[in-house]
C-alpha positions as MATLAB code, in Angstrom:
seq = 'XXXXXXXXXXXXXXXXXXXXXXXXXXXXXXXXXXXXXXXXXXXXXXXXXXXXXXXXXXXXXXXXXXXXXXXXXXXXXXXXXXXXXXXXXXXXXXXXXXXXXXXXXXXXXXXXXXXXXXXXXXXXXXXXXXXXXXXXXXXXXXXXXXXXXXXXXXXXXXXXXXXXXXXXXXXXXXXXXXXXXXXXXXXXXXXXXXXXXXXXXXXXXXXXXXXXXXXXXXXXXXXXXXXXXXXXXXXXXXXXXXXXXXXXXXXXXXXXXXXXXXXXXXXXXXXXXXXXXX';
ca = [
      -9.825    0.080    1.530;
      -9.642    3.854    1.762;
     -12.797    5.980    1.846;
     -14.393    7.023   -1.426;
     -13.116   10.607   -1.001;
      -9.541    9.314   -0.780;
      -9.634    7.051   -3.828;
      -7.707    8.403   -6.785;
      -7.934    7.364  -10.431;
      -4.505    5.641  -10.248;
      -3.741    3.291   -7.354;
      -0.741    0.914   -7.272;
      -0.163    1.544  -10.955;
      -2.936   -0.648  -12.298;
      -6.279    0.569  -10.841;
      -7.445    3.546  -12.891;
     -10.877    3.906  -11.242;
     -12.671    2.518   -8.216;
     -15.591    3.474   -6.032;
     -17.216    1.676   -3.108;
     -20.195    4.078   -2.969;
     -19.678    4.616    0.778;
     -20.447    8.284    0.232;
     -23.345    7.585   -2.151;
     -23.156    8.524   -5.822;
     -20.710   11.356   -6.389;
     -22.208   13.083   -9.437;
     -22.028   16.838   -8.768;
     -19.251   19.348   -9.331;
     -16.147   19.491  -11.506;
     -14.508   16.556   -9.730;
     -17.566   14.263   -9.804;
     -16.822   10.584  -10.196;
     -20.047    9.761  -12.088;
     -22.174   11.432  -14.736;
     -25.932   10.694  -14.799;
     -27.474   10.368  -18.240;
     -30.587   12.518  -18.781;
     -33.761   10.737  -19.901;
     -36.256   12.853  -21.796;
     -37.028   15.963  -19.785;
     -35.565   14.413  -16.631;
     -31.955   15.602  -16.131;
     -31.320   12.848  -13.573;
     -33.370   10.205  -15.364;
     -36.284    8.233  -13.938;
     -34.466    7.414  -10.720;
     -33.573    8.493   -7.223;
     -30.629    7.101   -5.278;
     -29.278    6.885   -1.767;
     -26.720    4.975    0.245;
     -27.640    2.104    2.560;
     -25.867   -0.640    4.472;
     -26.343   -2.823    1.360;
     -24.662   -0.258   -0.914;
     -25.962    2.349   -3.337;
     -29.682    1.992   -4.026;
     -31.319    3.251   -7.261;
     -35.052    3.056   -8.044;
     -37.755    5.124   -9.785;
     -39.238    7.896   -7.641;
     -42.790    6.819   -8.521;
     -44.689    4.100   -6.719;
     -47.543    1.682   -7.293;
     -50.690    3.187   -5.732;
     -51.720   -0.188   -4.283;
     -48.523   -1.928   -3.233;
     -46.260    1.072   -2.755;
     -43.491   -0.653   -4.719;
     -41.224    1.437   -6.950;
     -42.722    2.085  -10.419;
     -41.359    3.677  -13.586;
     -42.892    6.945  -14.740;
     -45.511    6.462  -17.443;
     -44.673    7.911  -20.880;
     -45.879   11.405  -21.544;
     -44.926   14.659  -23.284;
     -41.271   15.342  -22.535;
     -41.119   12.194  -20.394;
     -38.178    9.822  -20.172;
     -37.206    7.620  -23.084;
     -38.566    4.140  -22.580;
     -35.423    2.007  -22.929;
     -32.795    3.704  -20.734;
     -34.708    4.846  -17.682;
     -31.678    5.730  -15.573;
     -27.933    5.368  -16.106;
     -24.704    6.664  -14.618;
     -21.244    6.543  -16.200;
     -17.833    6.798  -14.564;
     -16.627   10.330  -15.328;
     -13.405    9.855  -17.215;
     -12.423   11.162  -20.654;
     -10.055    9.183  -22.871;
      -7.131   10.671  -24.800;
      -9.351   10.809  -27.876;
     -11.919   13.002  -26.106;
     -14.473   10.197  -25.816;
     -16.043    9.471  -22.421;
     -14.295    6.309  -21.317;
     -11.044    4.675  -20.242;
      -8.197    4.270  -22.720;
      -7.201    0.725  -23.637;
      -3.412    0.654  -24.127;
      -2.007   -1.662  -26.832;
      -1.195   -5.156  -25.496;
      -2.598   -4.374  -22.007;
      -5.909   -5.941  -20.870;
      -8.534   -3.650  -19.359;
     -11.045   -5.074  -16.875;
     -14.216   -3.276  -15.758;
     -16.007   -4.654  -12.683;
     -19.241   -4.000  -10.837;
     -20.881   -5.770   -7.899;
     -24.652   -5.341   -8.007;
     -28.093   -6.859   -7.424;
     -31.639   -6.074   -8.557;
     -35.289   -6.604   -7.690;
     -38.354   -6.134   -9.938;
     -41.942   -5.229   -9.130;
     -45.295   -5.426  -10.919;
     -44.092   -7.516  -13.880;
     -47.424   -9.327  -14.091;
     -49.120   -6.106  -15.244;
     -47.646   -6.404  -18.745;
     -49.777   -6.426  -21.897;
     -47.506   -8.625  -24.014;
     -49.740  -11.685  -24.128;
     -49.826  -15.054  -22.440;
     -46.478  -16.482  -23.566;
     -44.286  -14.234  -21.378;
     -41.902  -15.593  -18.802;
     -41.845  -13.074  -15.940;
     -38.498  -14.442  -14.767;
     -36.533  -14.031  -18.010;
     -38.247  -11.753  -20.549;
     -35.907   -8.823  -21.259;
     -38.752   -6.592  -22.452;
     -40.243   -6.323  -18.959;
     -37.260   -4.573  -17.444;
     -33.562   -4.952  -16.793;
     -30.869   -3.722  -14.449;
     -27.295   -3.966  -15.557;
     -23.645   -3.152  -15.820;
     -22.856   -1.085  -18.914;
     -19.537   -1.492  -20.761;
     -19.575    0.390  -24.052;
     -17.242    1.897  -26.638;
     -18.990    5.155  -27.435;
     -16.937    5.591  -30.604;
     -17.775    2.309  -32.378;
     -21.083    1.562  -30.637;
     -19.866   -1.801  -29.342;
     -21.531   -2.936  -26.111;
     -20.396   -5.642  -23.649;
     -22.993   -5.630  -20.854;
     -24.318   -7.813  -18.066;
     -28.049   -7.445  -17.384;
     -30.400   -8.956  -14.826;
     -34.045   -9.878  -15.162;
     -36.014  -11.229  -12.217;
     -34.332  -14.646  -12.241;
     -31.838  -14.616  -15.137;
     -28.390  -13.213  -15.853;
     -27.608  -12.300  -19.478;
     -24.410  -11.277  -21.243;
     -25.131   -8.714  -23.965;
     -22.967   -8.312  -27.067;
     -24.204   -5.483  -29.299;
     -23.270   -2.924  -31.869;
     -25.413    0.197  -31.782;
     -26.112    2.571  -34.654;
     -23.789    5.571  -34.813;
     -24.461    8.912  -36.567;
     -23.362    8.860  -40.189;
     -22.392    5.171  -40.086;
     -23.911    2.325  -42.114;
     -22.392   -0.666  -40.289;
     -24.431   -3.726  -39.244;
     -26.471   -3.173  -36.058;
     -27.080   -6.179  -33.845;
     -27.860   -7.333  -30.304;
     -27.156  -10.719  -28.770;
     -28.527  -11.637  -25.340;
     -26.918  -14.817  -24.025;
     -28.421  -16.351  -20.863;
     -25.496  -17.308  -18.603;
     -27.050  -18.087  -15.195;
     -30.173  -18.185  -13.072;
     -30.409  -15.932  -10.040;
     -32.427  -15.063   -6.948;
     -33.963  -11.592   -6.609;
     -31.787   -9.342   -4.477;
     -28.706  -11.602   -4.693;
     -25.447   -9.743   -5.408;
     -23.242  -10.821   -8.297;
     -19.701   -9.854   -9.310;
     -19.651   -8.798  -12.959;
     -16.441   -8.308  -14.923;
     -15.757   -7.550  -18.577;
     -12.154   -7.982  -19.763;
     -10.951   -6.581  -23.063;
      -7.630   -8.123  -24.119;
      -6.082   -6.228  -27.080;
      -3.236   -8.745  -27.520;
      -5.670  -11.661  -27.861;
      -8.174   -9.463  -29.705;
     -11.010  -10.752  -27.546;
     -13.471   -9.701  -24.893;
     -14.584  -11.941  -22.008;
     -17.569  -11.765  -19.659;
     -16.889  -13.142  -16.146;
     -19.687  -13.840  -13.663;
     -18.690  -14.328  -10.044;
     -15.129  -15.024  -11.215;
     -16.044  -17.597  -13.899;
     -15.768  -16.936  -17.619;
     -19.237  -17.303  -19.156;
     -18.808  -15.803  -22.655;
     -15.912  -14.922  -24.959;
     -16.007  -13.096  -28.305;
     -12.819  -13.225  -30.366;
     -14.157  -11.574  -33.510;
     -15.163   -8.248  -31.959;
     -17.475   -6.315  -34.233;
     -18.817   -9.330  -36.139;
     -22.123  -11.172  -35.722;
     -20.323  -14.294  -34.552;
     -22.569  -15.860  -31.861;
     -25.338  -18.444  -32.217;
     -28.359  -17.073  -34.065;
     -30.721  -18.235  -31.308;
     -29.414  -15.399  -29.099;
     -29.761  -12.706  -31.764;
     -32.444  -10.215  -30.665;
     -31.848   -7.405  -33.138;
     -30.294   -7.558  -36.595;
     -29.961   -4.719  -39.093;
     -27.814   -5.587  -42.082;
     -24.768   -3.588  -43.095;
     -21.023   -3.889  -43.569;
     -19.085   -5.723  -40.847;
     -15.477   -5.459  -39.732;
     -13.421   -6.655  -36.790;
     -12.830   -3.781  -34.369;
     -10.495   -3.358  -31.411;
     -11.953   -0.632  -29.205;
      -9.563    2.122  -28.123;
     -11.574    2.916  -24.981;
     -14.400    1.589  -22.852;
     -16.942    3.366  -20.663;
     -18.202    1.847  -17.418;
     -21.728    2.500  -16.189;
     -24.834    0.913  -14.694;
     -28.547    1.509  -15.008;
     -32.206    0.530  -15.298;
     -33.889   -0.282  -18.608;
     -37.228   -1.338  -20.050;
     -38.779   -1.687  -23.512;
     -42.171   -0.445  -22.311;
     -43.873    0.889  -19.197;
     -47.041   -0.708  -17.799;
     -46.767    0.027  -14.073;
     -43.713   -2.083  -13.274;
     -40.599   -0.960  -11.459;
     -37.112   -2.043  -10.436;
     -34.544   -1.491   -7.701;
     -30.783   -1.716   -8.294;
     -28.085   -1.991   -5.624;
     -24.385   -1.484   -6.311;
     -21.516   -2.014   -3.849;
     -18.238   -1.730   -5.737;
     -17.010   -0.583   -9.145;
     -13.532   -0.558  -10.664;
     -11.486   -0.341  -13.844;
      -8.030   -1.927  -13.883;
      -5.201   -2.377  -16.388;
      -2.974   -5.417  -16.675;
];
């Protein structure tokens, strides 16, 4: 493996992006490899990051006053939005001008990320007694982002304290009236801090997208754009017209998320990321 500074967007004809984070997170300057998404008034989101022997580390800059563990910033005027606390996207623009990687006709595109996560202070929640601290998505997530910015289709992997989920979503888009939905499919249990290999493969010829966890296929959707999974996994559902869609590009990112802040925090580690064709 070459150093991060030597990696180009095209290697051996099929790797269009890769980063091993040996030099940290390259996000500054015209040739930056990543773009950090602002959150509220925070241009770099609710997160700080550095490189360690275990890879890139991302966590909130705040801390619990008692334990010293990382803690998300509490909401306030101009503060960060509650759901996406911190996120970075591979800096590549498709032929259509959309941030992402072009998906050629008949050629599969695979996005990969190796990452782990730990969570802190989850027991401080105010959601009632029937909350599973190991699996409840509302308490906080860390994940790999794979999204078509144009259509709003999302193919993510996310981690809670002891669960791995595959997310299949369609987000609202400005001026569009399509159905909005979110499926969260539990695909494995996990141990805090354990690294997993995530891969999302979009196959235009087969008109399907597959989620692969540690090399094993754990979910496949062959009617992309439709609400086609079991209703028990449906977390959000806003009615509207549906149509099968074949994304023209996909964006790769990773980040920290939560539906509410009550003093909890999270730490994400990433070791390798890539996008390949064929």
